[in-house]
Amino acid sequence: MFELIPAIDLLGGKCVRLSQGRYDAATVYDDDPGAVAARFAAHRLQRLHVVDLDGAKKGRPCNRDAVRAILAAMKDVPIELGGGIRTLADVEEWLELGVERVILGTIALRDPALVKEAAHRFPGRVGVGIDARDGRVAVEGWLETSETEALTLAREFEDVGVAAIIHTDIARDGMGTGPNLEATGELASQIGIPVIASGGVGSLDHLKAAASRPEIAGVIVGRALYDGSIELADAIDVVDAIASAEAACS
């Protein structure tokens, strides 16, 4: 099933959104991430995506209190968390606290063996975040761009138990101009791991386009839910309608 995944990005304990990954272009939407999560939890969701932006930048988990508040508010809705998770101890800590899936980004490039070990220890509970700038992997909270291509990194994790890959086109993130479905679809078609698109969803038409791509497993929606461009209930209805139409044709 195609997954519609709302996002909460944390910076200084607040719910924010960045534009193209720029920390100096953060917009604060709410001082209470737990309250935001509770509003999301009022809808029928498959999971929630949470990013510890401070952690991604500093290289260690931050915003623990905010994540705990989100966990309490979401109750039975699974939460995936990324940002600053660089060790097996970090992975274990978050999973023990109730996070359903951890997303490993920088460490996937720096130490792929660690990601493979985590995926082996915790089957189905480890995802890989591949954030790309012009097709090349960016790390350290998007502050550094490597020479490694997104597909090269993704292939590193074939058949090791990684649950999903989240592919973000940094140039689209927070801009509302539409996700890079071409790049995400191309990546998804060349690997056997489910690939989720992230960055750029700004309208229901963007969502329809993503949900209509059979090779893409889901999409993460952030800013559009906060600025009112998309209502979550409408987004859920759109995804349900496409799923129903596809089921009727199969």
Tab-separated table of C-alpha atoms in Angstrom, residues 79 97 194:
chain	number	residue	atom	x	y	z
A	79	ILE	CA	6.734	6.719	14.386
A	97	LEU	CA	11.699	4.433	23.909
A	194	PRO	CA	10.675	0.224	-0.958
